[in-house]
Tab-separated table of C-alpha atoms in Angstrom:
chain	number	residue	atom	x	y	z
A	1	MET	CA	18.039	19.879	-9.230
A	2	MET	CA	15.764	17.776	-11.494
A	3	GLN	CA	14.427	14.573	-9.898
A	4	PRO	CA	15.182	11.462	-11.642
A	5	ASN	CA	12.078	9.903	-13.269
A	6	ASP	CA	10.285	7.149	-11.748
A	7	PHE	CA	10.491	3.712	-13.368
A	8	GLU	CA	7.481	1.997	-14.471
A	9	VAL	CA	7.347	-1.825	-13.905
A	10	THR	CA	7.076	-3.960	-16.846
A	11	SER	CA	4.051	-6.240	-17.157
A	12	PRO	CA	2.070	-4.965	-14.269
A	13	PRO	CA	-1.027	-6.745	-13.030
A	14	SER	CA	-4.468	-6.586	-15.050
A	15	ASP	CA	-6.460	-5.299	-12.279
A	16	GLY	CA	-6.375	-3.522	-8.928
A	17	ILE	CA	-3.044	-3.712	-7.077
A	18	SER	CA	-3.525	-4.659	-3.314
A	19	GLY	CA	0.000	-5.120	-1.966
A	20	LEU	CA	3.650	-4.584	-2.627
A	21	GLU	CA	6.670	-5.853	-0.691
A	22	PHE	CA	10.339	-6.129	-1.452
A	23	SER	CA	12.497	-9.020	-0.464
A	24	PRO	CA	14.615	-8.291	2.822
A	25	VAL	CA	17.686	-9.887	1.083
A	26	ALA	CA	17.670	-8.514	-2.560
A	27	ASP	CA	15.703	-6.176	-5.024
A	28	TYR	CA	12.733	-8.393	-5.678
A	29	LEU	CA	9.464	-7.090	-5.603
A	30	ALA	CA	6.190	-9.200	-4.861
A	31	VAL	CA	2.858	-7.576	-6.011
A	32	SER	CA	-0.571	-9.053	-5.209
A	33	SER	CA	-3.696	-8.192	-7.171
A	34	TRP	CA	-7.477	-8.399	-7.606
A	35	ASP	CA	-6.636	-10.620	-10.778
A	36	ASN	CA	-5.884	-13.339	-8.369
A	37	GLN	CA	-2.071	-13.147	-9.052
A	38	ILE	CA	1.062	-12.603	-7.174
A	39	ARG	CA	3.828	-11.671	-9.444
A	40	ILE	CA	7.499	-11.258	-8.534
A	41	TYR	CA	9.806	-8.975	-10.304
A	42	GLU	CA	13.599	-8.581	-10.240
A	43	VAL	CA	14.721	-4.900	-10.197
A	44	GLN	CA	17.986	-4.006	-11.983
A	45	PRO	CA	20.399	-1.484	-10.642
A	46	ASN	CA	19.311	0.678	-13.650
A	47	GLY	CA	15.723	0.620	-12.483
A	48	SER	CA	14.382	-1.779	-15.114
A	49	THR	CA	12.320	-4.727	-14.211
A	50	THR	CA	12.121	-8.347	-15.321
A	51	PRO	CA	8.971	-10.391	-14.254
A	52	LYS	CA	10.369	-13.438	-12.704
A	53	VAL	CA	7.641	-15.798	-11.539
A	54	ALA	CA	3.810	-15.745	-10.786
A	55	TYR	CA	1.208	-17.939	-8.952
A	56	SER	CA	-2.388	-17.852	-8.426
A	57	HIS	CA	-5.162	-17.645	-5.825
A	58	GLU	CA	-8.639	-18.718	-6.819
A	59	ALA	CA	-9.918	-15.237	-5.898
A	60	PRO	CA	-8.554	-11.695	-5.631
A	61	ALA	CA	-5.038	-11.766	-3.834
A	62	LEU	CA	-5.233	-9.136	-0.944
A	63	CYS	CA	-1.787	-9.009	0.554
A	64	VAL	CA	1.833	-10.387	0.089
A	65	THR	CA	4.650	-10.748	2.207
A	66	TRP	CA	8.444	-12.150	2.263
A	67	SER	CA	10.113	-14.584	4.564
A	68	LYS	CA	13.133	-12.877	6.368
A	69	ASP	CA	15.574	-14.971	4.321
A	70	GLY	CA	13.839	-14.062	1.070
A	71	THR	CA	13.359	-17.696	0.002
A	72	LYS	CA	9.597	-17.604	0.186
A	73	VAL	CA	6.577	-15.360	-0.649
A	74	VAL	CA	3.474	-15.688	1.237
A	75	SER	CA	0.135	-13.989	0.269
A	76	GLY	CA	-3.536	-14.097	1.342
A	77	GLY	CA	-6.939	-13.733	-0.673
A	78	GLY	CA	-10.451	-13.805	-0.936
A	79	ASP	CA	-10.357	-17.722	-1.403
A	80	LYS	CA	-9.596	-17.735	2.376
A	81	ALA	CA	-6.367	-19.254	1.794
A	82	GLY	CA	-2.753	-18.407	2.545
A	83	ARG	CA	-0.336	-19.571	-0.296
A	84	MET	CA	3.344	-19.802	-0.330
A	85	MET	CA	5.790	-19.829	-3.452
A	86	ASP	CA	9.171	-21.191	-2.692
A	87	ILE	CA	11.559	-18.975	-4.683
A	88	ASN	CA	14.044	-21.696	-5.111
A	89	THR	CA	12.085	-24.378	-6.304
A	90	GLY	CA	9.099	-22.275	-8.127
A	91	GLN	CA	6.405	-24.485	-6.303
A	92	SER	CA	3.494	-22.980	-4.663
A	93	THR	CA	1.440	-24.731	-1.793
A	94	GLN	CA	-1.325	-23.744	0.506
A	95	VAL	CA	0.129	-23.039	4.007
A	96	ALA	CA	-2.814	-21.326	5.923
A	97	GLN	CA	-6.764	-21.328	6.056
A	98	HIS	CA	-9.280	-18.919	7.394
A	99	ASN	CA	-13.329	-18.934	7.468
A	100	ASP	CA	-13.158	-15.828	5.313
A	101	SER	CA	-10.935	-13.627	3.218
A	102	ILE	CA	-7.153	-13.164	4.434
A	103	ARG	CA	-6.688	-9.461	4.566
A	104	CYS	CA	-3.105	-9.358	6.006
A	105	VAL	CA	-0.060	-11.815	6.135
A	106	LYS	CA	3.246	-10.922	7.848
A	107	PHE	CA	6.216	-13.146	8.681
A	108	LEU	CA	7.238	-12.543	12.401
A	109	ASP	CA	10.696	-11.642	13.718
A	110	GLN	CA	10.463	-14.739	16.040
A	111	GLY	CA	11.985	-17.165	13.579
A	112	GLN	CA	12.052	-18.040	9.857
A	113	ASN	CA	8.995	-19.977	9.389
A	114	ILE	CA	6.560	-18.165	11.827
A	115	LEU	CA	3.635	-16.572	9.995
A	116	ALA	CA	0.763	-14.378	11.150
A	117	THR	CA	-2.523	-14.270	8.920
A	118	GLY	CA	-5.267	-11.874	9.764
A	119	SER	CA	-8.749	-12.267	8.423
A	120	TRP	CA	-12.326	-10.973	8.112
A	121	ASP	CA	-13.364	-13.989	10.073
A	122	LYS	CA	-12.249	-11.869	12.973
A	123	THR	CA	-9.157	-14.070	13.828
A	124	ILE	CA	-5.299	-13.677	13.652
A	125	LYS	CA	-3.962	-17.249	13.199
A	126	TYR	CA	-0.260	-18.161	13.846
A	127	TRP	CA	1.421	-20.680	11.586
A	128	ASP	CA	4.648	-22.566	11.657
A	129	LEU	CA	5.130	-23.445	8.080
A	130	ARG	CA	6.484	-26.955	9.072
A	131	SER	CA	2.926	-27.921	10.315
A	132	PRO	CA	-0.370	-27.810	8.727
A	133	GLN	CA	-2.472	-26.622	11.628
A	134	PRO	CA	-2.075	-23.223	13.327
A	135	ILE	CA	-0.003	-23.055	16.292
A	136	GLY	CA	-2.213	-20.442	17.832
A	137	THR	CA	-5.347	-18.263	17.114
A	138	ALA	CA	-6.168	-14.732	18.532
A	139	GLN	CA	-9.884	-14.009	18.588
A	140	LEU	CA	-10.696	-10.342	17.499
A	141	PRO	CA	-13.651	-8.011	18.212
A	142	GLU	CA	-14.393	-7.458	14.566
A	143	ARG	CA	-13.180	-8.172	10.998
A	144	LEU	CA	-9.399	-7.354	10.477
A	145	TYR	CA	-8.698	-4.636	8.112
A	146	ALA	CA	-4.889	-3.816	8.749
A	147	MET	CA	-2.000	-5.433	10.609
A	148	ASP	CA	1.727	-4.891	11.087
A	149	THR	CA	4.558	-6.473	13.217
A	150	ARG	CA	7.984	-5.458	14.388
A	151	SER	CA	10.180	-7.202	16.901
A	152	ASN	CA	7.820	-8.364	19.723
A	153	LEU	CA	5.024	-6.204	18.678
A	154	LEU	CA	1.935	-7.033	16.485
A	155	VAL	CA	-0.786	-4.355	16.034
A	156	ALA	CA	-4.135	-5.159	14.490
A	157	GLY	CA	-6.853	-2.823	13.171
A	158	THR	CA	-10.463	-3.971	12.711
A	159	ALA	CA	-13.856	-2.799	11.850
A	160	ASP	CA	-15.459	-0.301	14.461
A	161	ARG	CA	-11.955	1.187	15.054
A	162	HIS	CA	-10.759	-1.329	17.459
A	163	ILE	CA	-6.891	-1.305	17.676
A	164	LEU	CA	-5.365	-4.490	19.141
A	165	LEU	CA	-1.863	-4.788	20.430
A	166	PHE	CA	-0.108	-8.130	20.784
A	167	ASP	CA	3.146	-8.984	22.669
A	168	LEU	CA	4.503	-11.857	20.625
A	169	ASN	CA	5.876	-13.501	23.604
A	170	ASN	CA	2.226	-14.465	24.316
A	171	PRO	CA	0.780	-13.851	20.841
A	172	THR	CA	-2.871	-15.111	21.243
A	173	THR	CA	-3.623	-12.886	24.213
A	174	ILE	CA	-4.527	-9.239	23.349
A	175	TYR	CA	-2.136	-7.234	25.386
A	176	LYS	CA	-3.671	-3.895	24.997
A	177	GLN	CA	-6.943	-2.950	23.531
A	178	THR	CA	-7.961	0.717	22.478
A	179	ILE	CA	-10.060	2.606	19.925
A	180	SER	CA	-8.439	4.352	17.491
A	181	PRO	CA	-7.906	8.058	18.082
A	182	LEU	CA	-9.148	8.826	14.402
A	183	LYS	CA	-13.046	9.103	14.228
A	184	TRP	CA	-13.226	7.127	10.962
A	185	GLN	CA	-12.525	3.544	9.712
A	186	THR	CA	-8.851	2.235	10.091
A	187	ARG	CA	-7.352	1.894	6.664
A	188	GLU	CA	-3.689	1.232	7.380
A	189	ILE	CA	-1.389	0.469	10.274
A	190	SER	CA	2.532	0.469	10.135
A	191	CYS	CA	4.870	-0.124	13.035
A	192	PHE	CA	7.892	2.280	13.847
A	193	ILE	CA	11.103	0.689	13.117
A	194	ASP	CA	12.182	0.758	16.581
A	195	SER	CA	8.719	-0.996	17.531
A	196	LYS	CA	8.008	1.646	20.195
A	197	GLY	CA	4.743	2.681	18.421
A	198	TYR	CA	2.782	2.635	15.309
A	199	ALA	CA	0.905	4.990	12.777
A	200	ILE	CA	-2.599	4.405	11.600
A	201	GLY	CA	-4.190	5.904	8.560
A	202	SER	CA	-8.045	6.487	8.213
A	203	ILE	CA	-10.448	6.802	5.233
A	204	GLU	CA	-10.779	10.352	6.287
A	205	GLY	CA	-7.359	11.761	5.318
A	206	ARG	CA	-5.659	11.589	8.851
A	207	VAL	CA	-2.759	9.783	10.323
A	208	ALA	CA	-2.275	9.124	14.067
A	209	ILE	CA	1.211	8.594	15.526
A	210	GLN	CA	0.729	6.362	18.598
A	211	TYR	CA	3.483	5.390	21.192
A	212	ILE	CA	2.917	2.194	23.332
A	213	ASP	CA	4.680	3.094	26.481
A	214	ASP	CA	2.416	5.135	28.991
A	215	LYS	CA	5.435	7.430	29.573
A	216	ASP	CA	5.357	8.289	25.907
A	217	GLN	CA	1.613	9.171	25.596
A	218	ALA	CA	2.346	12.854	25.437
A	219	ARG	CA	4.203	12.383	22.217
A	220	ASN	CA	0.961	10.990	20.406
A	221	PHE	CA	-0.565	13.197	17.786
A	222	SER	CA	-2.591	13.178	14.717
A	223	PHE	CA	-2.496	15.131	11.476
A	224	LYS	CA	-4.526	15.755	8.442
A	225	CYS	CA	-3.161	15.016	4.961
A	226	HIS	CA	-4.468	13.791	1.516
A	227	ARG	CA	-7.303	16.420	1.418
A	228	ASP	CA	-7.982	18.870	-1.611
A	229	GLY	CA	-9.951	21.673	-0.652
A	230	LYS	CA	-13.246	20.037	0.600
A	231	GLU	CA	-12.436	16.801	-0.881
A	232	VAL	CA	-11.157	14.281	1.639
A	233	TYR	CA	-9.352	11.048	0.723
A	234	PRO	CA	-8.198	7.802	2.512
A	235	VAL	CA	-4.764	7.314	3.622
A	236	ASN	CA	-4.205	4.017	1.888
A	237	THR	CA	-0.561	3.218	2.814
A	238	ILE	CA	2.091	4.154	5.325
A	239	ALA	CA	5.705	2.882	4.892
A	240	PHE	CA	8.529	3.598	7.437
A	241	HIS	CA	12.104	4.092	5.933
A	242	PRO	CA	14.244	1.246	7.194
A	243	THR	CA	17.269	3.435	8.102
A	244	TYR	CA	15.763	6.888	9.181
A	245	GLY	CA	12.588	5.782	10.621
A	246	THR	CA	10.807	8.714	8.699
A	247	PHE	CA	7.757	7.512	6.682
A	248	SER	CA	5.756	7.997	3.640
A	249	THR	CA	2.027	8.297	3.162
A	250	ALA	CA	-0.002	8.054	-0.033
A	251	GLY	CA	-3.669	8.078	-0.550
A	252	GLY	CA	-6.738	8.042	-2.526
A	253	ASP	CA	-6.033	11.615	-3.934
A	254	GLY	CA	-2.989	10.206	-5.931
A	255	THR	CA	-0.391	12.062	-3.963
A	256	ILE	CA	2.608	10.940	-1.816
A	257	SER	CA	4.289	12.789	1.026
A	258	PHE	CA	7.416	11.889	3.125
A	259	TRP	CA	7.260	12.848	6.931
A	260	ASP	CA	9.293	13.041	9.945
A	261	LYS	CA	7.261	12.222	12.963
A	262	ASP	CA	9.925	13.489	15.557
A	263	SER	CA	9.903	16.940	14.177
A	264	LYS	CA	6.210	16.729	13.078
A	265	GLN	CA	7.067	18.222	9.538
A	266	ARG	CA	6.709	17.159	6.091
A	267	LEU	CA	9.904	16.523	4.254
A	268	LYS	CA	8.719	16.073	0.717
A	269	ASN	CA	5.416	16.337	-1.332
A	270	PHE	CA	5.184	14.698	-4.679
A	271	PRO	CA	3.322	15.620	-7.630
A	272	LYS	CA	-0.115	14.195	-7.892
A	273	LYS	CA	-0.377	10.665	-9.935
A	274	THR	CA	-2.999	9.594	-12.556
A	275	GLY	CA	-4.947	7.626	-10.118
A	276	PRO	CA	-5.353	6.756	-6.485
A	277	ILE	CA	-2.255	5.068	-4.641
A	278	PRO	CA	-3.478	1.870	-2.784
A	279	CYS	CA	-0.170	0.475	-1.458
A	280	SER	CA	3.627	1.295	-1.399
A	281	THR	CA	6.993	0.267	0.348
A	282	PHE	CA	10.538	0.995	0.564
A	283	ASN	CA	13.197	-1.561	-0.398
A	284	ARG	CA	15.630	-2.921	2.173
A	285	THR	CA	18.291	-0.188	1.929
A	286	GLY	CA	15.529	2.590	1.528
A	287	ASN	CA	16.896	3.782	-1.767
A	288	ILE	CA	13.949	2.655	-3.689
A	289	PHE	CA	10.337	3.376	-2.947
A	290	ALA	CA	7.722	1.338	-4.894
A	291	TYR	CA	4.094	2.543	-5.170
A	292	ALA	CA	1.028	1.424	-7.110
A	293	VAL	CA	-1.394	3.541	-9.196
A	294	SER	CA	-4.624	1.657	-9.504
A	295	TYR	CA	-8.260	1.787	-8.106
A	296	ASP	CA	-8.443	1.506	-4.305
A	297	TRP	CA	-12.079	0.339	-4.141
A	298	THR	CA	-12.953	3.163	-1.784
A	299	LYS	CA	-16.040	4.235	-3.692
A	300	GLY	CA	-17.368	0.646	-4.305
A	301	TYR	CA	-17.438	-1.350	-7.539
A	302	LYS	CA	-19.429	1.150	-9.481
A	303	HIS	CA	-16.406	3.416	-9.961
A	304	ALA	CA	-13.954	0.565	-10.950
A	305	THR	CA	-13.984	1.519	-14.483
A	306	PRO	CA	-11.956	-0.563	-17.192
A	307	ASN	CA	-9.889	2.839	-17.955
A	308	MET	CA	-8.354	2.881	-14.472
A	309	PRO	CA	-4.669	2.397	-14.665
A	310	ASN	CA	-3.105	-0.518	-12.827
A	311	LYS	CA	0.784	0.414	-12.685
A	312	VAL	CA	3.665	-0.006	-10.389
A	313	PHE	CA	6.401	2.583	-10.157
A	314	LEU	CA	9.801	2.625	-8.599
A	315	HIS	CA	10.938	6.088	-7.229
A	316	PRO	CA	14.758	6.411	-6.656
A	317	VAL	CA	14.858	7.856	-3.273
A	318	GLN	CA	17.187	10.940	-2.622
A	319	ASP	CA	18.680	11.017	0.762
A	320	ALA	CA	17.831	14.883	1.218
A	321	ASP	CA	14.145	14.027	0.664
A	322	ILE	CA	13.751	11.132	3.413
A	323	LYS	CA	16.525	11.991	6.021
A	324	PRO	CA	15.431	13.924	9.199
A	325	LYS	CA	16.203	17.497	8.912
A	326	GLN	CA	18.643	18.887	11.417
A	327	ARG	CA	16.855	20.604	14.303
A	328	ARG	CA	17.580	24.464	14.366
């Protein structure tokens, strides 16, 4: 059976793409970019896209997230600021501040207005959007590179391979501190949909599946991916499917795979794209998979050539490709 073609998003960013996230209530896609912009697109049922609204940071935008009710988009950037766009009014305001670039932003499940921002200043700050000062600060051992949250779990990955777990009932205290089971720098962290664990991706083409409960430690494992002969590429992005809990990986080699952690098998491999894949995400129902093709900065600024693509694609997800296979 022929796969339907992926749809290219109209009017994409003009520089490297750093983050993608769908609204939790509608098919709106927010995109952060190294051109300092956050762009929001409406995705039509036929796969076409309409650019709706944009706002700016004063330096590269590094991450983007939606509020749980889909009325606000918050982003972080190299200008050390967290900025929020109110979808209903089109107004953008500064809502967070750090002493260095904000690398990750996430709304928490603990209320409509609670936000976590993680920074290279070695802190995670928690904000109630109704108040200008942070409501809490967690000190980290190193600069934050990756962060995700689900239910009461927040997992942060920093430089020097530190992995820090927070119980959001007590969000400023590290609940568990460990070193990544992967021997190289952490690139991505993504929580399971049941919040019982998380996946880590490293710059050295490996993924680790980690459970939190001590009784589940025997289920931890890691595997190699995004390699081509002797060439090893970073795992830039891991996204869990919202219904099935299966997941995607995509990397510097320009390939995407869908996986099932429970049966430890690859469900689907996609043909190679025209450049590295820096970020990806599923929509709320899991029937659209969005991914960017643009430079991922893993080889430094010298490789950031003007002819690199900056594109976002929407892949219509076939149930057969992402649903766990029946155990034989």
